[in-house]
Amino acid sequence: MENKTIIAETNSKSLSLAGVGEASYIDLYKQHHESIKKHSAAVMNDSRDASFALFEELRFPTTALENYKYSDLKAALAIDYGLNINRIPIPVNPYDVFKCDVPGIQSYLFFVVNDAFYPTMDTKALKLPEGVIIGSLKEIAETRPELLKEYYGKLSTSKKDGLVAFNGAFAQDGFFMYVPKNVQLTKPVQLVNIMRSDVDFMANSHNLIILEEGAKAQLLVCDHTVDEVRFLSNRVTEVFVGEHATYEHYKLENTHTKTTNLSTLLIDQRASSNVIANVITLHNGVTRNTVEIDLDGEHCETQLCGMVIGDKNQQVDNFTSIIHNKPNCNSHELFKYVLDGFAKGGFTGKLLVAKDAQKTTAFQTNRNILLNKTAKMRTKPQLEIYADDVKCSHGATIGSLDETAKFYMQSRGISEPEARLLLMFAFTNDVIEFIRIPALQDRIKMLVEKRLRGELSKCEGCVICQ
Amino acid sequence: MLEIKNLHANINGKEIIKGLSLTVNAGEIHAIMGPNGAGKSTLSSVLTGNPAFTVTEGQVTFNGKNLLELTPEDRSREGIFLSFQYPVEIPGVSMVNFMRTAVNEHRKYKNLDPISATDFLRLMREKKELVEMDNKLANRSVNEGFSGGEKKRNEIFQMAMLNPLLSILDETDSGLDIDALRIVANGVNKLKSPDNASIVITHYQRLLDYIIPDFVHVLYDGRIVKSGGKELAYELEERGYDWIKKEVEEAAI
Ligand SMILES: Nc1ncnc2c1ncn2[C@@H]1O[C@H](COP(=O)(O)OP(=O)(O)OP(=O)(O)O)[C@@H](O)[C@H]1O
Ligand SMILES: [Mg+2]
């Protein structure tokens, strides 16, 4: 019996029968795991059944779970999405659809359409530095299994998280990047995820990023939805940052309100590595970002920040975790939300300092502005500190716009709406300041301003890119 | 230019301004003195439209317009400027962006095009020189981390940029060192013209040596209880306010 939509031919639902929710996905896996595996690679299949078994046990997360208290995914997960298990090519040429360049940004540009890496026109023409490999996870898992074996699933399969387990069972492809020892990418890599389908659609992609010792890379991940249908993206990204390596990860979401964006970013940092992760939600539907960074060597530097601008019925939950396992590391966390309409925000800042992680410095700040009485914000710092010689602080505030500052501006002739805008923009500005790519910083400033002026609210396509 | 008649205003139901009247004509400088808590800053707040205060009675006209009907921003665009007793820090909003927005809003109100980048820079430079303001301050966020004196100087800089018809200086002299006081006063004097007017709120006669007032008023308990020429300031400096309070009490009997 079939009870799940599988995209069997382009643009049509051929295997659609009633049945939604977890049970239908479980049936789907049981009946189609051979196809799933056939259209993926051995390295990815090795842990697939185990992931599935874990999902069967955990199921989709609900708000009853402490870590998902602020993520109400029930409605989003109850939709009957199609899955493209047989890897039918989706007819879209992203290069045509998206003239995707942040002006002034010279980047290596790649696309993932739904959950399939889009074959890049000519990798050679990109002139990637010697030894750097960027491409389809599935393809590289087939052609260079030795590259991934040590890494694939190493951060994700141990997670007791239903979404991550589901991804392990269903993900067949994704983005892969390998930067060998001491190689530094001088241009940022831009990964554009495009959701494109004629039926409600679910994409499970898995990204794997490996930076060897002394390597350096910047990755800009943009999420866009194209069509008016409902999308669910469940993505897991594993990042391994070697000793003395520097990695910057910018995630910029600009999707429509029918999108559910579930993203898990798992980063492992080795000694003396430097990581920036910046998660910006400009426009969305329902978003859950899980960011977990483990500091597994001394002298690591970590900067984790994010921003949310929400209105309408948008929902954004950022669940973050920084674990200091070793001494002498610094972490800095900053998240800011501006919420209007009926938007709901959630923030969890978990910070764990292990017993022998002495001389840790860890600062965490979450500041939120609610522009009306109907928007809601819930925030939870969660500090567990087992070492005694540490400097840690955290602060969370929920407030409204500073009326005194607003009046001061108005008294200089600045209109009330403009004064509000300047204050909101100022409020989010320090998160933007953390972006180390100047052209991207400028672009995001412009987009944030547009968003705050309400000019981005009808976003359907790739505003970032057009 | 400005005519205040029998003004009553309160905050959270507490009446602070209790029947105040004052007329200011173009070309005049009025000093307002008075003990702490008399209502001097409240008067400035009410004139600039601070929403924390409620006017319950009286009229205020500014160049023939009913001032109390105007939004704070329109009062500014009409030519009213307040140098705040406590200037506000606005982290993340740069002085440059703040001033450019303000100047352009004023221009828009007069149906003028936005100021060009070069004209704006020239204007900034010129006015910074007028108040001898450090370049570094102009590149920072509005008042953020400014010293007390720097904030006051910044108020006069903004006043110079916006070129108001009526400027209200609320204790602009407090917190200024002797040199800064002279510079700020000079700035005010240079901006003076037959078309504009100033209300200078101060506790110290010293400022009035630099900015010479045509009238001195004493504000006490929400009303102007005594007015005179600049010699009144000297008298207050010497004798304090007790005799005035006594006069008021005697008059009430
Ligand atoms: N937000 C408020 N709530 C209640 N009372 C207030 C508020 N703001 C001002 N007041 C009161 O109003 C009265 C007048 O205050 P105002 O600041 O106008 O005095 P001032 O004459 O400017 O004094 P100073 O010389 O100390 O600056 C004071 O008694 C003050 O406590
Ligand atoms: Mg005062």
Short mmCIF file of N, CA and C and ligand atoms in Angstrom, two decimals, chain B residues 11-12 14-17 34-45 52-53 85-86 170-171 201 203 219, ligand 1:
data_model
loop_
_atom_site.label_atom_id
_atom_site.label_comp_id
_atom_site.label_asym_id
_atom_site.label_seq_id
_atom_site.Cartn_x
_atom_site.Cartn_y
_atom_site.Cartn_z
N ILE B 11 1.81 65.70 34.13
CA ILE B 11 2.35 64.39 33.77
C ILE B 11 1.74 63.39 34.73
N ASN B 12 1.21 62.33 34.17
CA ASN B 12 0.51 61.30 34.96
C ASN B 12 -0.46 61.92 35.96
N LYS B 14 -0.29 64.70 37.45
CA LYS B 14 0.29 65.68 38.38
C LYS B 14 0.53 66.99 37.63
N GLU B 15 -0.15 68.04 38.09
CA GLU B 15 -0.03 69.32 37.38
C GLU B 15 1.33 69.97 37.66
N ILE B 16 2.01 70.34 36.59
CA ILE B 16 3.35 70.93 36.74
C ILE B 16 3.33 72.38 36.26
N ILE B 17 2.72 72.59 35.09
CA ILE B 17 2.60 73.97 34.57
C ILE B 17 1.19 74.45 34.95
N GLY B 34 14.90 79.89 37.68
CA GLY B 34 13.93 79.38 38.65
C GLY B 34 14.46 78.18 39.38
N PRO B 35 13.95 77.93 40.57
CA PRO B 35 14.48 76.84 41.39
C PRO B 35 14.26 75.47 40.75
N ASN B 36 14.99 74.48 41.25
CA ASN B 36 14.84 73.11 40.76
C ASN B 36 13.40 72.65 40.91
N GLY B 37 12.95 71.96 39.90
CA GLY B 37 11.60 71.40 39.98
C GLY B 37 10.49 72.40 39.72
N ALA B 38 10.83 73.62 39.29
CA ALA B 38 9.82 74.66 39.08
C ALA B 38 8.95 74.36 37.86
N GLY B 39 9.53 73.63 36.88
CA GLY B 39 8.77 73.30 35.68
C GLY B 39 9.41 73.83 34.40
N LYS B 40 10.67 74.22 34.48
CA LYS B 40 11.34 74.80 33.31
C LYS B 40 11.49 73.76 32.19
N SER B 41 12.00 72.58 32.54
CA SER B 41 12.15 71.53 31.52
C SER B 41 10.79 71.05 31.03
N THR B 42 9.84 71.04 31.94
CA THR B 42 8.49 70.63 31.54
C THR B 42 7.95 71.59 30.47
N LEU B 43 8.19 72.87 30.66
CA LEU B 43 7.75 73.84 29.66
C LEU B 43 8.39 73.54 28.31
N SER B 44 9.71 73.25 28.30
CA SER B 44 10.36 72.92 27.02
C SER B 44 9.76 71.67 26.41
N SER B 45 9.47 70.68 27.26
CA SER B 45 8.90 69.43 26.76
C SER B 45 7.53 69.67 26.13
N ALA B 52 4.76 62.57 26.74
CA ALA B 52 4.62 62.20 28.16
C ALA B 52 3.77 63.22 28.92
N PHE B 53 3.68 64.43 28.36
CA PHE B 53 2.96 65.49 29.07
C PHE B 53 1.61 65.78 28.40
N GLN B 85 18.14 69.31 28.12
CA GLN B 85 18.93 69.32 29.36
C GLN B 85 19.70 68.00 29.48
N TYR B 86 19.04 66.91 29.10
CA TYR B 86 19.70 65.61 29.10
C TYR B 86 19.61 65.01 27.69
N ASP B 170 17.91 74.42 27.17
CA ASP B 170 17.61 74.02 28.54
C ASP B 170 18.90 73.65 29.27
N GLU B 171 19.38 74.56 30.07
CA GLU B 171 20.61 74.36 30.85
C GLU B 171 21.75 73.86 29.99
N ILE B 201 17.27 78.75 29.26
CA ILE B 201 16.98 78.33 30.63
C ILE B 201 18.32 78.10 31.33
N HIS B 203 20.60 78.32 35.38
CA HIS B 203 20.65 78.61 36.81
C HIS B 203 21.69 79.67 37.11
N LEU B 219 10.58 81.47 36.76
CA LEU B 219 9.53 80.46 36.72
C LEU B 219 9.53 79.78 38.08
N1 LIG C 1 7.84 61.68 34.71
C1 LIG C 1 7.51 62.43 35.78
N2 LIG C 1 6.68 61.92 36.70
C2 LIG C 1 6.32 62.66 37.79
N3 LIG C 1 6.79 63.90 38.04
C3 LIG C 1 7.63 64.44 37.14
C4 LIG C 1 8.03 63.74 35.97
N4 LIG C 1 8.87 64.52 35.27
C5 LIG C 1 8.98 65.66 35.98
N5 LIG C 1 8.26 65.61 37.09
C6 LIG C 1 8.16 66.64 38.14
O1 LIG C 1 7.82 67.86 37.56
C7 LIG C 1 8.39 68.91 38.28
C8 LIG C 1 9.07 69.87 37.33
O2 LIG C 1 10.18 69.23 36.73
P1 LIG C 1 11.11 69.97 35.68
O3 LIG C 1 12.06 68.96 35.15
O4 LIG C 1 10.26 70.66 34.71
O5 LIG C 1 11.86 71.02 36.60
P2 LIG C 1 13.00 72.07 36.23
O6 LIG C 1 12.45 73.39 36.53
O7 LIG C 1 13.48 71.83 34.86
O8 LIG C 1 14.11 71.69 37.29
P3 LIG C 1 15.71 71.68 37.18
O9 LIG C 1 16.15 73.04 37.43
O10 LIG C 1 16.11 70.77 38.29
O11 LIG C 1 16.07 71.16 35.85
C9 LIG C 1 9.33 68.28 39.29
O12 LIG C 1 8.73 68.28 40.55
C10 LIG C 1 9.49 66.88 38.79
O13 LIG C 1 9.73 65.97 39.83
#
